[in-house]
PDB file of N, CA, C and O in Angstrom, chain B, residues numbered from 101:
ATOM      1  N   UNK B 101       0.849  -1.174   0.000  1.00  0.00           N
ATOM      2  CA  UNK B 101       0.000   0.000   0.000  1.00  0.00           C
ATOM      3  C   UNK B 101       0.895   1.239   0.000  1.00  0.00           C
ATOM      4  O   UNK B 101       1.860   1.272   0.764  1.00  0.00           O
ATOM      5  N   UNK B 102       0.576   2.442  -0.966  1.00  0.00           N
ATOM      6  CA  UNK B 102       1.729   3.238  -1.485  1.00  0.00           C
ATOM      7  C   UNK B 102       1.160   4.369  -0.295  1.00  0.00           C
ATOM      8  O   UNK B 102      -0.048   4.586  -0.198  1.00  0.00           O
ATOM      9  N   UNK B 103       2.000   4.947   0.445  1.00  0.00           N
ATOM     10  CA  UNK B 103       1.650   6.461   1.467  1.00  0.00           C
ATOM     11  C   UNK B 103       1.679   7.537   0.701  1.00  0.00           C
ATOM     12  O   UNK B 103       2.326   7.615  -0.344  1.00  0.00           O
ATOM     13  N   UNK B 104       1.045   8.341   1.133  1.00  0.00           N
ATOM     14  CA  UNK B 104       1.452   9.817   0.371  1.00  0.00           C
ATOM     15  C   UNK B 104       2.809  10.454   1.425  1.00  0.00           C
ATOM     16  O   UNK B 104       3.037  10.031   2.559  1.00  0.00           O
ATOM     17  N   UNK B 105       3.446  11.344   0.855  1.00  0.00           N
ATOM     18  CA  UNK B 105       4.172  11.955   1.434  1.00  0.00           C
ATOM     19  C   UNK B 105       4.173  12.419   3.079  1.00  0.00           C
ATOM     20  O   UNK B 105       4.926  12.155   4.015  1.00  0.00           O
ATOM     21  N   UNK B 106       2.665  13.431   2.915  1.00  0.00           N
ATOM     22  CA  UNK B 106       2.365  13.656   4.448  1.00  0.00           C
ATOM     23  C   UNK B 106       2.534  13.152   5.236  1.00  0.00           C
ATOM     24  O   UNK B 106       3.255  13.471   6.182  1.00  0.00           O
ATOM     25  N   UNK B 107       1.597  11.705   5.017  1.00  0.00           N
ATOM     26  CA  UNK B 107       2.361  10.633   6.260  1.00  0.00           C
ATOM     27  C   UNK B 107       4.240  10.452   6.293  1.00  0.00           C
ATOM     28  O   UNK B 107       4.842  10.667   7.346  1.00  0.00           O
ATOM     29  N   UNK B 108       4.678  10.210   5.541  1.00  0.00           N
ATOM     30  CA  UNK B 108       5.628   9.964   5.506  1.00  0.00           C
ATOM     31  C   UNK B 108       6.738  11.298   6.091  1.00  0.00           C
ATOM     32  O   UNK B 108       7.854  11.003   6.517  1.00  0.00           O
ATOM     33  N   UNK B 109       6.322  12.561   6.047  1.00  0.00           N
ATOM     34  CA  UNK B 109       7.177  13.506   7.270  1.00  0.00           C
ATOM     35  C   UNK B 109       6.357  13.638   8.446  1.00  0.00           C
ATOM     36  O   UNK B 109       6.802  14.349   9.347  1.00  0.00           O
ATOM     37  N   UNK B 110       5.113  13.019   8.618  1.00  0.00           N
ATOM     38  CA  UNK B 110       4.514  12.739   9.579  1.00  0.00           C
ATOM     39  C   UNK B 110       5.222  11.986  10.757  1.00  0.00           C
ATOM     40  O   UNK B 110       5.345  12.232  11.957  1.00  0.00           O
ATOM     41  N   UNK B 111       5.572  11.137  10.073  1.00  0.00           N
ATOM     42  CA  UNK B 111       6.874   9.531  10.844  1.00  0.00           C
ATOM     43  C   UNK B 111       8.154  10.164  11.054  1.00  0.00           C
ATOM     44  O   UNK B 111       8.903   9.644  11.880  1.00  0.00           O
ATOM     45  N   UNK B 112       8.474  11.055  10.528  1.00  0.00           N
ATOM     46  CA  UNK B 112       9.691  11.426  10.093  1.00  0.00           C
ATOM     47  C   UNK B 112      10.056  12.786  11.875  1.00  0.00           C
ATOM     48  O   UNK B 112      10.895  12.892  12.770  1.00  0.00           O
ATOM     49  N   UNK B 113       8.910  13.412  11.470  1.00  0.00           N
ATOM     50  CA  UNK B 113       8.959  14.091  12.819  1.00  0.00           C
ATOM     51  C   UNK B 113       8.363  13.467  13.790  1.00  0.00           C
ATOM     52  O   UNK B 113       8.820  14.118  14.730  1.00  0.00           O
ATOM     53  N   UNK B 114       7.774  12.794  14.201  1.00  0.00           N
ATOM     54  CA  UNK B 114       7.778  11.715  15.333  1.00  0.00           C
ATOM     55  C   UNK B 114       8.869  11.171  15.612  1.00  0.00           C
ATOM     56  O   UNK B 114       9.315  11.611  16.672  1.00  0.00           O
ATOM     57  N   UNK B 115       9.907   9.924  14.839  1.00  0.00           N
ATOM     58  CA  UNK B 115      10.727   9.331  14.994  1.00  0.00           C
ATOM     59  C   UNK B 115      12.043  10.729  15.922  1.00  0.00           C
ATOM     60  O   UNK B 115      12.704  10.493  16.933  1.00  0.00           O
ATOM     61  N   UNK B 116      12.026  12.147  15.073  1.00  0.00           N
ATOM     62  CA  UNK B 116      12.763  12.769  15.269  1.00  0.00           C
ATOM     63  C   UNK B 116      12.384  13.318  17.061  1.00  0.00           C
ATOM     64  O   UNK B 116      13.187  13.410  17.990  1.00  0.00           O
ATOM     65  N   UNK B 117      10.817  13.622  17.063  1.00  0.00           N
ATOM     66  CA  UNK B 117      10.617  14.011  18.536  1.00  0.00           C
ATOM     67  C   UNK B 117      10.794  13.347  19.547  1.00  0.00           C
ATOM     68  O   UNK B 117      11.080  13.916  20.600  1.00  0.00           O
ATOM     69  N   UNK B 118      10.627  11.548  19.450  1.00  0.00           N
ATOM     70  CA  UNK B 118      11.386  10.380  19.825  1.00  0.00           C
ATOM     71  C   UNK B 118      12.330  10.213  20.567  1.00  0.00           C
ATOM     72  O   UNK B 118      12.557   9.722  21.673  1.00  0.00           O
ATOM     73  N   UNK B 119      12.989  10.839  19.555  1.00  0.00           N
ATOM     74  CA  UNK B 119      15.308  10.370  19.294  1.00  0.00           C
ATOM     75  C   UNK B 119      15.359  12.201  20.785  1.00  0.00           C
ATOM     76  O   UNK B 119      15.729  12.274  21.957  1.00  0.00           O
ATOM     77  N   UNK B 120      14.890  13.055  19.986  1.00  0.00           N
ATOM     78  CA  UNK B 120      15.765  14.137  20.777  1.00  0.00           C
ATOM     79  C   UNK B 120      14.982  14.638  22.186  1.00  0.00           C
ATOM     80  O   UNK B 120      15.467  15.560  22.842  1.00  0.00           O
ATOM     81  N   UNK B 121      13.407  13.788  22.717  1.00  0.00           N
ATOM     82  CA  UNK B 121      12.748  13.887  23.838  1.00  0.00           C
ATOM     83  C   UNK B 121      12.684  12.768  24.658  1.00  0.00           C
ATOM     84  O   UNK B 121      12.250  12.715  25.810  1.00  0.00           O
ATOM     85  N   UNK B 122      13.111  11.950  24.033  1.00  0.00           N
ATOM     86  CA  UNK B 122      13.519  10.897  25.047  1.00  0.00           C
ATOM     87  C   UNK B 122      14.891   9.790  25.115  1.00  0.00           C
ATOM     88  O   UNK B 122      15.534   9.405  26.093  1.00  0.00           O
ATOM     89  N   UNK B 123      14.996   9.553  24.042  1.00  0.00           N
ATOM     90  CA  UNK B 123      15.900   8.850  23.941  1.00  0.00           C
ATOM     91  C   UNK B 123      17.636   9.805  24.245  1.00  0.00           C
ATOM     92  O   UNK B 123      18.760   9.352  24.460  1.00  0.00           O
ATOM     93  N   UNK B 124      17.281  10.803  24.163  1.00  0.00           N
ATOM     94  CA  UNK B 124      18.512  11.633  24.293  1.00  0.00           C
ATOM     95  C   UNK B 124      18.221  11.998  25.806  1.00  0.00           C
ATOM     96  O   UNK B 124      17.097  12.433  26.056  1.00  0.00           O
ATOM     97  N   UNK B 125      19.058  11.870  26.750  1.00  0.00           N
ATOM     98  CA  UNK B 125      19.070  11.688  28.249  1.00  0.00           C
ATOM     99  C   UNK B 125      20.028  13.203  28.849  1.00  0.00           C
ATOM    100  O   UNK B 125      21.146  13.615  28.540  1.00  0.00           O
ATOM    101  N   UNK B 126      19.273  13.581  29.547  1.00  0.00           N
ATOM    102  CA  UNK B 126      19.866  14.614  30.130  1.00  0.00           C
ATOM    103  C   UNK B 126      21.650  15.161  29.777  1.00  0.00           C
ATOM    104  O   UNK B 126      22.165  16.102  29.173  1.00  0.00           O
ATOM    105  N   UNK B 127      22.093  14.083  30.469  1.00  0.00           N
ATOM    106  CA  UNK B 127      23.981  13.805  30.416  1.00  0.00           C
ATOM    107  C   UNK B 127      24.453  13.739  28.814  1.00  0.00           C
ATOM    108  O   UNK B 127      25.540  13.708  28.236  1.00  0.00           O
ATOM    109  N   UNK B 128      23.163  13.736  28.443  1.00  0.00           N
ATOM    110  CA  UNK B 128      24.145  13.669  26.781  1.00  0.00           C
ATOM    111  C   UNK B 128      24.211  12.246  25.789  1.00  0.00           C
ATOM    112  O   UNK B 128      24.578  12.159  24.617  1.00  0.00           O
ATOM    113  N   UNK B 129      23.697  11.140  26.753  1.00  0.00           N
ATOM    114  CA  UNK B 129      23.819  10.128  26.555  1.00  0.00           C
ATOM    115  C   UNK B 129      22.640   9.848  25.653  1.00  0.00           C
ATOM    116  O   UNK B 129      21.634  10.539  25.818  1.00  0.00           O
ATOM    117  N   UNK B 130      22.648   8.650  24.456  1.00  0.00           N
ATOM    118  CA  UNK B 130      21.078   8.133  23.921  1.00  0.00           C
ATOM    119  C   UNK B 130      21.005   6.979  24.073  1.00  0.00           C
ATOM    120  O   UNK B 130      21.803   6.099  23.752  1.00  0.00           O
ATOM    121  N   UNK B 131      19.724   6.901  24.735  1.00  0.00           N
ATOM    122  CA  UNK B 131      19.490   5.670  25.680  1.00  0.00           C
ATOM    123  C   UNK B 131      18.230   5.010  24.420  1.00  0.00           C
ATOM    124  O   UNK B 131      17.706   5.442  23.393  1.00  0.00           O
ATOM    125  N   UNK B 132      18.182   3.979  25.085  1.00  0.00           N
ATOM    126  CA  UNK B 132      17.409   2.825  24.607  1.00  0.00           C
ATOM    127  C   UNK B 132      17.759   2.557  23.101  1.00  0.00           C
ATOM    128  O   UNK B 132      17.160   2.607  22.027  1.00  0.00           O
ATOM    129  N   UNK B 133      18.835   2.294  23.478  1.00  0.00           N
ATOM    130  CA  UNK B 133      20.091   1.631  21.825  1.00  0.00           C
ATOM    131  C   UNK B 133      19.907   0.181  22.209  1.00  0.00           C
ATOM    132  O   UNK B 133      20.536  -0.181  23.204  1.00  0.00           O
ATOM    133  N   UNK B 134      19.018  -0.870  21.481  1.00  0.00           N
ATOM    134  CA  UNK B 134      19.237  -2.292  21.268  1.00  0.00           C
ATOM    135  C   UNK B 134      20.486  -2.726  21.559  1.00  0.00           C
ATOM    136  O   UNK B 134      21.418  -2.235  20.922  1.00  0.00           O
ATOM    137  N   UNK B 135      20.714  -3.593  22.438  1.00  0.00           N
ATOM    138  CA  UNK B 135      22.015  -4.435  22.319  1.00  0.00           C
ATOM    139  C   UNK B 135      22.224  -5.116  21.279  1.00  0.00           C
ATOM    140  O   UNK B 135      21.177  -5.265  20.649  1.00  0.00           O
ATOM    141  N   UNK B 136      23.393  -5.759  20.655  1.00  0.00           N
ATOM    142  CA  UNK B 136      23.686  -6.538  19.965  1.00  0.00           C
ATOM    143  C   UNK B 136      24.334  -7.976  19.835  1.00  0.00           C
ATOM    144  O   UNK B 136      25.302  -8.237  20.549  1.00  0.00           O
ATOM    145  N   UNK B 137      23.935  -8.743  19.118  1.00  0.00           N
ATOM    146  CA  UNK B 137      24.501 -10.458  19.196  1.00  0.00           C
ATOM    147  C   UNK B 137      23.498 -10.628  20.090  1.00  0.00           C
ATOM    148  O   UNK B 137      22.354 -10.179  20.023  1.00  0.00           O
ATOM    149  N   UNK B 138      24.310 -11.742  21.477  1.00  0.00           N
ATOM    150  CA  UNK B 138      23.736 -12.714  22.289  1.00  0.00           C
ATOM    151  C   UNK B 138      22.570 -11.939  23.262  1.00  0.00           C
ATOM    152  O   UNK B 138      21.725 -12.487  23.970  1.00  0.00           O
ATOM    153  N   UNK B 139      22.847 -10.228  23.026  1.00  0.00           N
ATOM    154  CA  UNK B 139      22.365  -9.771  24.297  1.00  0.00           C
ATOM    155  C   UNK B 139      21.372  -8.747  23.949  1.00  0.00           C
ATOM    156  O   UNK B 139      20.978  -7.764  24.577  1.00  0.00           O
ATOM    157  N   UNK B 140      20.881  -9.494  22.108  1.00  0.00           N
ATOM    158  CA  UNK B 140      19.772  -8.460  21.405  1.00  0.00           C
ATOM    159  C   UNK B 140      18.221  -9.166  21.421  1.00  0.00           C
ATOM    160  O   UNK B 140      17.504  -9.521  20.485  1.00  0.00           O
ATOM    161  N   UNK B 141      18.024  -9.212  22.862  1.00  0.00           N
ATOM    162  CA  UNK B 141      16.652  -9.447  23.022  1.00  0.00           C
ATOM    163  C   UNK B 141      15.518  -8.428  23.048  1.00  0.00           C
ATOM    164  O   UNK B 141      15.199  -7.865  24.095  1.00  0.00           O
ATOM    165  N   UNK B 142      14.735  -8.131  21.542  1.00  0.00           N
ATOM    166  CA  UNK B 142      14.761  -7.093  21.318  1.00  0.00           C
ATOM    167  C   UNK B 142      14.041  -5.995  21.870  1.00  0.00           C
ATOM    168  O   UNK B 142      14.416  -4.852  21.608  1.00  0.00           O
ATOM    169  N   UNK B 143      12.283  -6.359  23.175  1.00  0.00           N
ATOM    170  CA  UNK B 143      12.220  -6.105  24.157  1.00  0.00           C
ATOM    171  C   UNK B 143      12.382  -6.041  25.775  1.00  0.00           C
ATOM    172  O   UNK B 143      11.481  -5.740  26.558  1.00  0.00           O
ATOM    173  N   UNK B 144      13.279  -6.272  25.999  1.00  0.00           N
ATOM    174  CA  UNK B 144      13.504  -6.871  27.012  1.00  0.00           C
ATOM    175  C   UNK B 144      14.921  -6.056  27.185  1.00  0.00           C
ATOM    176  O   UNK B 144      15.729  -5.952  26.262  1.00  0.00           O
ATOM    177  N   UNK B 145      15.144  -5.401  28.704  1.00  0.00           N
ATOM    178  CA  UNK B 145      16.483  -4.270  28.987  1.00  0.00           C
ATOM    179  C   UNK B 145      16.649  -3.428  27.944  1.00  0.00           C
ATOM    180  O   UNK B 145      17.788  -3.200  27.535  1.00  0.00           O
ATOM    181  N   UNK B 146      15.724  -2.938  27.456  1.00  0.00           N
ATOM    182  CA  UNK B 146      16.232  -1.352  27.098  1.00  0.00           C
ATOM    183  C   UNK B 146      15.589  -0.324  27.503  1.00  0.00           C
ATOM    184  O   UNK B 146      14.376  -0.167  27.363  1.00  0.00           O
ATOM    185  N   UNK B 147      16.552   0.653  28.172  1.00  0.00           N
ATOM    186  CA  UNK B 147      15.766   1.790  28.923  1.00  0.00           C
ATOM    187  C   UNK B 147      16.647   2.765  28.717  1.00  0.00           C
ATOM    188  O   UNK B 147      17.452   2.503  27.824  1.00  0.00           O
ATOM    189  N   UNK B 148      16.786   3.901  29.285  1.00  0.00           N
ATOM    190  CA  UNK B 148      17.907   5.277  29.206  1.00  0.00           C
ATOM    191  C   UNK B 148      19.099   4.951  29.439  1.00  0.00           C
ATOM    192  O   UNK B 148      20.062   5.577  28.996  1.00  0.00           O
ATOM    193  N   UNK B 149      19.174   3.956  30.145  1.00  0.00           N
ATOM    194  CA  UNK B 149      20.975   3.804  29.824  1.00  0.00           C
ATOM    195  C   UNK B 149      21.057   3.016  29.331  1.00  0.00           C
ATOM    196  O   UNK B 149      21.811   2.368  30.058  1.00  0.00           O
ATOM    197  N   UNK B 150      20.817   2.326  28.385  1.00  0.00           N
ATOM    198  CA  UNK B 150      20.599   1.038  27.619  1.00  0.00           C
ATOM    199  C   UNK B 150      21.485   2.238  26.191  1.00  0.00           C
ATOM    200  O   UNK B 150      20.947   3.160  25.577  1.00  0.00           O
ATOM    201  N   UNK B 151      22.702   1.812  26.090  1.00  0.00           N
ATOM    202  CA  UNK B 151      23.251   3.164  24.872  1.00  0.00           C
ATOM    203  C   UNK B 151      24.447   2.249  24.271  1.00  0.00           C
ATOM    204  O   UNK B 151      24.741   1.260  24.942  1.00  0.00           O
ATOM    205  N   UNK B 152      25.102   2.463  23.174  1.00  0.00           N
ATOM    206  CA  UNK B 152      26.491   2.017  22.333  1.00  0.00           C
ATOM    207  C   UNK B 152      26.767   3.196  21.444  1.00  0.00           C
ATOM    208  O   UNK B 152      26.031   4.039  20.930  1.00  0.00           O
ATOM    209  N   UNK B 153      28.124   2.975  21.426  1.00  0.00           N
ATOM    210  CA  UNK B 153      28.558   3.730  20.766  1.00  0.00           C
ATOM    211  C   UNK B 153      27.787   4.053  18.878  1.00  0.00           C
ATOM    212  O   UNK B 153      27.910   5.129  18.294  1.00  0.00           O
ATOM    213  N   UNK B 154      27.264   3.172  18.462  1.00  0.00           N
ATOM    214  CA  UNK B 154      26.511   2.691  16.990  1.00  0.00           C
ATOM    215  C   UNK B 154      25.421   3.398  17.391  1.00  0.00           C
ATOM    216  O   UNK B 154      24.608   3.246  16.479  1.00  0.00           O
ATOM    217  N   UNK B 155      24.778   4.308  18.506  1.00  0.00           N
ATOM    218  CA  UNK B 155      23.362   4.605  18.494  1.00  0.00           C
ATOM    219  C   UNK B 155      23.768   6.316  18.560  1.00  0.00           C
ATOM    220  O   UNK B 155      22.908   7.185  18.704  1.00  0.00           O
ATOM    221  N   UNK B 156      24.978   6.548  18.449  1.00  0.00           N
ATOM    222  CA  UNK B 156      24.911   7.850  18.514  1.00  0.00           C
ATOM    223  C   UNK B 156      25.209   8.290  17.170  1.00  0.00           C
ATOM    224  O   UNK B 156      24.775   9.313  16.641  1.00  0.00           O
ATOM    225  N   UNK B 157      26.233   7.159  16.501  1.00  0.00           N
ATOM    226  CA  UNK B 157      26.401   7.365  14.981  1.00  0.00           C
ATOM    227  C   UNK B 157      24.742   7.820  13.802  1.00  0.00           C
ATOM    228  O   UNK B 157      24.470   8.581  12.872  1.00  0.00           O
ATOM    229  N   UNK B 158      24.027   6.713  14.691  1.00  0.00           N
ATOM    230  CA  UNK B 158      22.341   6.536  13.975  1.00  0.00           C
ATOM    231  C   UNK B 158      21.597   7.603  14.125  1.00  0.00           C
ATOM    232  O   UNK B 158      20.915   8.015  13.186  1.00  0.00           O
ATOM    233  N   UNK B 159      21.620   8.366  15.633  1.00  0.00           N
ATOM    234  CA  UNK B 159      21.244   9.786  16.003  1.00  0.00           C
ATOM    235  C   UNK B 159      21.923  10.997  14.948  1.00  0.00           C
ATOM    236  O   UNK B 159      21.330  11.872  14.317  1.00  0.00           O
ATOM    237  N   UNK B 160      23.313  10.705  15.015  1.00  0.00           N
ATOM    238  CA  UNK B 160      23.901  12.401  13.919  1.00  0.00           C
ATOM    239  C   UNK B 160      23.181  11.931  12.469  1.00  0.00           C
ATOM    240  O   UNK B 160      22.658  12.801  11.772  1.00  0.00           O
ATOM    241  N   UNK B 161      23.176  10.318  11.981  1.00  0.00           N
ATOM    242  CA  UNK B 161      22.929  10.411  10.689  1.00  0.00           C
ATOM    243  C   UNK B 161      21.553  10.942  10.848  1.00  0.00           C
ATOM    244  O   UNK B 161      21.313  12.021  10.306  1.00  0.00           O
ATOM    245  N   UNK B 162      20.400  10.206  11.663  1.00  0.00           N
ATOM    246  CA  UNK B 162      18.668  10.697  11.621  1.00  0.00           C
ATOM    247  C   UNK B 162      19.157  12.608  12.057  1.00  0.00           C
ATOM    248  O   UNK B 162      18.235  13.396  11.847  1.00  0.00           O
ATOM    249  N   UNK B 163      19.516  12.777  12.206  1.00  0.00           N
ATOM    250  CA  UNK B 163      19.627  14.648  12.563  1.00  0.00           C
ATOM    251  C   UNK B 163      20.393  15.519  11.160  1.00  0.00           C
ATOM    252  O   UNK B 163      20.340  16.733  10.965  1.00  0.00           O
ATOM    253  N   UNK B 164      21.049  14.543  10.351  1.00  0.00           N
ATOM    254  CA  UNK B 164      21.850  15.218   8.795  1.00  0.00           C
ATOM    255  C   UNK B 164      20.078  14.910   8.077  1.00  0.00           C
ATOM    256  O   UNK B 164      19.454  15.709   7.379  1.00  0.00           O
ATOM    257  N   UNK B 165      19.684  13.743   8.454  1.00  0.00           N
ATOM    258  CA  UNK B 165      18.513  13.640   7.555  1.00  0.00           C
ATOM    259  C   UNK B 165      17.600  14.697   7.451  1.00  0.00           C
ATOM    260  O   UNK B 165      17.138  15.317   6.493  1.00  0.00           O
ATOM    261  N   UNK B 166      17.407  14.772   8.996  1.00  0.00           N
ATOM    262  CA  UNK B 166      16.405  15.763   9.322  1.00  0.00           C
ATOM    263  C   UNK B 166      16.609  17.157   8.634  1.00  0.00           C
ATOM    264  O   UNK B 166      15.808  17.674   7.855  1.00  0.00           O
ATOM    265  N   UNK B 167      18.183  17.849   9.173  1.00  0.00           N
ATOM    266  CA  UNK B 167      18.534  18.655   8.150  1.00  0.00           C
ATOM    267  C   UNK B 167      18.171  18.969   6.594  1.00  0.00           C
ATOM    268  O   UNK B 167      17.724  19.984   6.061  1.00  0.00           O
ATOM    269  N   UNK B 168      18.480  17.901   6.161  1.00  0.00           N
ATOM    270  CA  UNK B 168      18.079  17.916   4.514  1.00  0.00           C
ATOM    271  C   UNK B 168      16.582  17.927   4.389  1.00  0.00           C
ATOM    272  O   UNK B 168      16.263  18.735   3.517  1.00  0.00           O
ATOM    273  N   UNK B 169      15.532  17.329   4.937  1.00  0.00           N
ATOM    274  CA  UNK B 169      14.362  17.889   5.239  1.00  0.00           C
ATOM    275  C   UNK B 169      13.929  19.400   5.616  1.00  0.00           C
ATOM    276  O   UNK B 169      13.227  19.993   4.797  1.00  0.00           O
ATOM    277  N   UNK B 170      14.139  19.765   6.279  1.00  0.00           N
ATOM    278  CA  UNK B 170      13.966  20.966   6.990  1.00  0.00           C
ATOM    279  C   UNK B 170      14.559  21.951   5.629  1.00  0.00           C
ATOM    280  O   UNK B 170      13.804  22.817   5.187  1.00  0.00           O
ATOM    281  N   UNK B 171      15.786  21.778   5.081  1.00  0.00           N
ATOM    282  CA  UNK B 171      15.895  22.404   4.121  1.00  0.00           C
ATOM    283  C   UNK B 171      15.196  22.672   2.870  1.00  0.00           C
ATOM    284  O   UNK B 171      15.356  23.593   2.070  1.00  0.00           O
ATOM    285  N   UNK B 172      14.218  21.479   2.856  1.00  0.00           N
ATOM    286  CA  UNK B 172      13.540  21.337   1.247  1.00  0.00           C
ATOM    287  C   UNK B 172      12.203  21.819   1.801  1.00  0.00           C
ATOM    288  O   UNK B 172      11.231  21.935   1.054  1.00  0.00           O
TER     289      UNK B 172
END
């Protein structure tokens, strides 16, 4: 089933209000980053300090995205 656009920056600013109202933790830290391998049970222990180094990489790229949005 094909979306129209709307929805689709609809998700786009959600996911973004998400990442920078909760998942981004006071200290700087972004919490509730999935573990990985043996210890990626995929509900189960993730909360605000639940973080890796790979979830902050995923945060600057979703925030360049956002950028290029915001620009168009």
């Amino acid at each position: 089933r094909s979306r129209g656009l709307g929805d689709v920056y609809k998700r786009q600013k959600q996911g973004w209000k998400y990442l920078t109202e909760i998942a981004l933790q006071p200290n700087g830290k972004i919490g509730y980053v999935q573990p990985i391998r043996e210890r990626a049970d995929q509900h189960k222990n993730v909360g605000p300090e639940t973080t890796a180094d790979f979830g902050v990489g995923a945060f600057l790229l979703a925030g360049s995205e956002m950028v290029k949005y915001l620009n168009n």
